[in-house]
Amino acid sequence: MPEDVEAQLLAIEKADLLIVAAPVYRGSYPGLLKHLFDLIGLNALINTPVLLAATGGSERHALVLDHQLRPLFSFFQALTLPIGVYATEADFTDYQITSELLKARIQLAAERAAPLFAAHVPSLLKIA
Ligand SMILES: Cc1cc2nc3c(=O)[nH]c(=O)nc-3n(C[C@H](O)[C@H](O)[C@H](O)COP(=O)(O)O)c2cc1C
């Protein structure tokens, strides 16, 4: 495997927190995302906090977070955060987030993630 790819995989395995964001393809996450995580060590993500996010063409596929992405990270024994972030084209204008509801959701997800993130990085606990 090329060295730069190895380095990227290691960065995922060693991350203090992962934000996993994917477009919805045919009712699920894309096969490429699965392929990426097929290359991650079986025990590498145990207790890693994971914030799940997805974009889709339709609001109706928001459950991709809980029905598709969450089980994948349960397999890894990762700590998927209870709050995920789902967005559609209607939330963006010129590639910028313009939906206040989406902004609030991201804010809430970040607030909920912060304590778990700090627990993984002891130096942050000292600052807090
Ligand atoms: C092959 C393909 C399949 C898609 N399937 C779905 C789908 O099942 N449900 C959905 O809500 N959006 C679907 N979409 C829309 C994408 O999720 C949407 O275009 C994407 O989230 C936008 O992100 P991007 O601007 O980064 O591409 C599909 C798009 C493509 C190209």
CSV table of N, CA and C in Angstrom, one decimal, residues 20-79:
chain,number,residue,atom,x,y,z
A,20,VAL,N,-17.5,11.7,10.7
A,20,VAL,CA,-17.7,10.9,9.5
A,20,VAL,C,-18.9,11.4,8.8
A,21,ALA,N,-18.6,12.0,7.6
A,21,ALA,CA,-19.7,12.7,6.8
A,21,ALA,C,-19.7,12.0,5.4
A,22,ALA,N,-20.9,11.7,5.0
A,22,ALA,CA,-21.0,11.0,3.7
A,22,ALA,C,-22.3,11.5,2.9
A,23,PRO,N,-22.2,11.5,1.6
A,23,PRO,CA,-23.4,11.7,0.8
A,23,PRO,C,-24.3,10.4,0.8
A,24,VAL,N,-25.6,10.6,0.8
A,24,VAL,CA,-26.4,9.4,0.7
A,24,VAL,C,-26.4,8.9,-0.8
A,25,TYR,N,-26.1,7.7,-1.0
A,25,TYR,CA,-26.1,7.1,-2.4
A,25,TYR,C,-27.1,5.9,-2.3
A,26,ARG,N,-28.2,5.9,-3.0
A,26,ARG,CA,-29.1,4.8,-3.1
A,26,ARG,C,-29.5,4.3,-1.7
A,27,GLY,N,-29.8,5.2,-0.8
A,27,GLY,CA,-30.4,4.8,0.5
A,27,GLY,C,-29.3,4.5,1.5
A,28,SER,N,-28.0,4.6,1.2
A,28,SER,CA,-27.0,4.3,2.2
A,28,SER,C,-25.8,5.2,2.0
A,29,TYR,N,-24.7,4.8,2.7
A,29,TYR,CA,-23.5,5.6,2.5
A,29,TYR,C,-22.8,4.9,1.2
A,30,PRO,N,-21.9,5.7,0.6
A,30,PRO,CA,-21.3,5.1,-0.7
A,30,PRO,C,-20.4,3.9,-0.4
A,31,GLY,N,-20.3,3.1,-1.3
A,31,GLY,CA,-19.4,1.9,-1.2
A,31,GLY,C,-18.0,2.3,-0.9
A,32,LEU,N,-17.6,3.4,-1.4
A,32,LEU,CA,-16.2,3.9,-1.2
A,32,LEU,C,-15.9,4.1,0.3
A,33,LEU,N,-16.9,4.6,1.0
A,33,LEU,CA,-16.7,4.9,2.4
A,33,LEU,C,-16.6,3.5,3.2
A,34,LYS,N,-17.4,2.5,2.8
A,34,LYS,CA,-17.3,1.2,3.4
A,34,LYS,C,-15.9,0.6,3.1
A,35,HIS,N,-15.4,0.8,1.8
A,35,HIS,CA,-14.1,0.3,1.4
A,35,HIS,C,-13.0,0.9,2.3
A,36,LEU,N,-13.2,2.2,2.6
A,36,LEU,CA,-12.2,2.9,3.4
A,36,LEU,C,-12.1,2.3,4.8
A,37,PHE,N,-13.3,2.1,5.4
A,37,PHE,CA,-13.3,1.5,6.7
A,37,PHE,C,-13.1,0.0,6.8
A,38,ASP,N,-13.1,-0.6,5.6
A,38,ASP,CA,-12.7,-2.0,5.6
A,38,ASP,C,-11.2,-2.1,5.8
A,39,LEU,N,-10.5,-1.0,5.6
A,39,LEU,CA,-9.0,-1.0,5.7
A,39,LEU,C,-8.6,-0.6,7.1
A,40,ILE,N,-9.5,-0.3,7.9
A,40,ILE,CA,-9.2,0.2,9.3
A,40,ILE,C,-9.1,-1.0,10.2
A,41,GLY,N,-8.2,-1.0,11.1
A,41,GLY,CA,-8.0,-2.1,12.1
A,41,GLY,C,-9.2,-2.4,12.9
A,42,LEU,N,-9.5,-3.7,13.1
A,42,LEU,CA,-10.7,-4.1,13.8
A,42,LEU,C,-10.8,-3.5,15.2
A,43,ASN,N,-9.7,-3.3,15.9
A,43,ASN,CA,-9.8,-2.8,17.2
A,43,ASN,C,-9.4,-1.3,17.4
A,44,ALA,N,-9.1,-0.7,16.2
A,44,ALA,CA,-8.5,0.7,16.2
A,44,ALA,C,-9.5,1.7,16.7
A,45,LEU,N,-10.7,1.5,16.6
A,45,LEU,CA,-11.7,2.6,16.9
A,45,LEU,C,-12.5,2.4,18.2
A,46,ILE,N,-12.0,1.4,19.0
A,46,ILE,CA,-12.8,1.1,20.2
A,46,ILE,C,-12.8,2.4,21.1
A,47,ASN,N,-14.0,2.8,21.5
A,47,ASN,CA,-14.2,4.0,22.4
A,47,ASN,C,-13.8,5.3,21.7
A,48,THR,N,-13.6,5.3,20.4
A,48,THR,CA,-13.3,6.6,19.7
A,48,THR,C,-14.7,7.3,19.5
A,49,PRO,N,-14.8,8.6,20.0
A,49,PRO,CA,-16.1,9.3,19.7
A,49,PRO,C,-16.2,9.5,18.2
A,50,VAL,N,-17.4,9.3,17.7
A,50,VAL,CA,-17.7,9.5,16.2
A,50,VAL,C,-18.9,10.3,16.1
A,51,LEU,N,-18.8,11.5,15.4
A,51,LEU,CA,-19.9,12.3,15.1
A,51,LEU,C,-20.3,12.0,13.7
A,52,LEU,N,-21.6,11.5,13.5
A,52,LEU,CA,-22.1,11.1,12.2
A,52,LEU,C,-22.7,12.2,11.5
A,53,ALA,N,-22.5,12.4,10.2
A,53,ALA,CA,-23.1,13.4,9.4
A,53,ALA,C,-23.4,12.9,8.0
A,54,ALA,N,-24.4,13.4,7.3
A,54,ALA,CA,-24.7,13.0,6.0
A,54,ALA,C,-25.4,14.1,5.2
A,55,THR,N,-25.2,14.1,3.9
A,55,THR,CA,-26.0,15.0,3.0
A,55,THR,C,-26.8,14.1,2.1
A,56,GLY,N,-28.0,14.6,1.7
A,56,GLY,CA,-28.8,13.8,0.8
A,56,GLY,C,-29.6,14.7,-0.1
A,57,GLY,N,-30.2,14.2,-1.2
A,57,GLY,CA,-31.0,14.9,-2.0
A,57,GLY,C,-32.4,15.1,-1.4
A,58,SER,N,-32.7,14.2,-0.4
A,58,SER,CA,-34.1,14.2,0.2
A,58,SER,C,-34.0,14.1,1.7
A,59,GLU,N,-34.9,14.9,2.3
A,59,GLU,CA,-35.1,14.9,3.8
A,59,GLU,C,-35.4,13.5,4.2
A,60,ARG,N,-36.1,12.7,3.3
A,60,ARG,CA,-36.6,11.4,3.7
A,60,ARG,C,-35.6,10.4,4.0
A,61,HIS,N,-34.3,10.7,3.6
A,61,HIS,CA,-33.3,9.7,3.9
A,61,HIS,C,-32.4,10.1,5.1
A,62,ALA,N,-32.9,10.9,6.0
A,62,ALA,CA,-32.1,11.4,7.1
A,62,ALA,C,-31.8,10.2,8.1
A,63,LEU,N,-32.6,9.1,8.0
A,63,LEU,CA,-32.3,8.0,8.9
A,63,LEU,C,-31.1,7.2,8.5
A,64,VAL,N,-30.5,7.6,7.4
A,64,VAL,CA,-29.2,6.9,7.0
A,64,VAL,C,-28.2,7.0,8.1
A,65,LEU,N,-28.3,8.1,8.9
A,65,LEU,CA,-27.4,8.2,10.1
A,65,LEU,C,-27.6,7.1,11.1
A,66,ASP,N,-28.8,6.8,11.4
A,66,ASP,CA,-29.1,5.8,12.5
A,66,ASP,C,-29.2,4.4,12.0
A,67,HIS,N,-29.6,4.3,10.7
A,67,HIS,CA,-29.8,2.9,10.2
A,67,HIS,C,-28.7,2.4,9.3
A,68,GLN,N,-27.8,3.2,8.9
A,68,GLN,CA,-26.7,2.7,8.0
A,68,GLN,C,-25.4,3.0,8.7
A,69,LEU,N,-25.1,4.3,9.0
A,69,LEU,CA,-23.8,4.7,9.5
A,69,LEU,C,-23.6,4.2,10.9
A,70,ARG,N,-24.6,4.4,11.8
A,70,ARG,CA,-24.4,4.0,13.2
A,70,ARG,C,-24.0,2.5,13.4
A,71,PRO,N,-24.7,1.6,12.7
A,71,PRO,CA,-24.3,0.2,12.8
A,71,PRO,C,-22.9,-0.1,12.4
A,72,LEU,N,-22.4,0.6,11.4
A,72,LEU,CA,-21.0,0.4,10.9
A,72,LEU,C,-20.1,0.7,12.1
A,73,PHE,N,-20.3,1.8,12.8
A,73,PHE,CA,-19.4,2.2,13.8
A,73,PHE,C,-19.7,1.4,15.1
A,74,SER,N,-20.8,0.8,15.3
A,74,SER,CA,-21.1,-0.1,16.4
A,74,SER,C,-20.2,-1.3,16.2
A,75,PHE,N,-20.1,-1.7,15.0
A,75,PHE,CA,-19.2,-2.9,14.7
A,75,PHE,C,-17.8,-2.6,15.3
A,76,PHE,N,-17.3,-1.4,15.1
A,76,PHE,CA,-16.0,-1.0,15.5
A,76,PHE,C,-15.9,-0.7,17.1
A,77,GLN,N,-17.1,-0.8,17.7
A,77,GLN,CA,-17.2,-0.5,19.2
A,77,GLN,C,-16.8,1.0,19.4
A,78,ALA,N,-17.1,1.8,18.4
A,78,ALA,CA,-16.8,3.2,18.6
A,78,ALA,C,-18.0,3.9,19.4
A,79,LEU,N,-17.7,5.1,19.9
A,79,LEU,CA,-18.8,5.8,20.7
A,79,LEU,C,-19.5,6.7,19.7
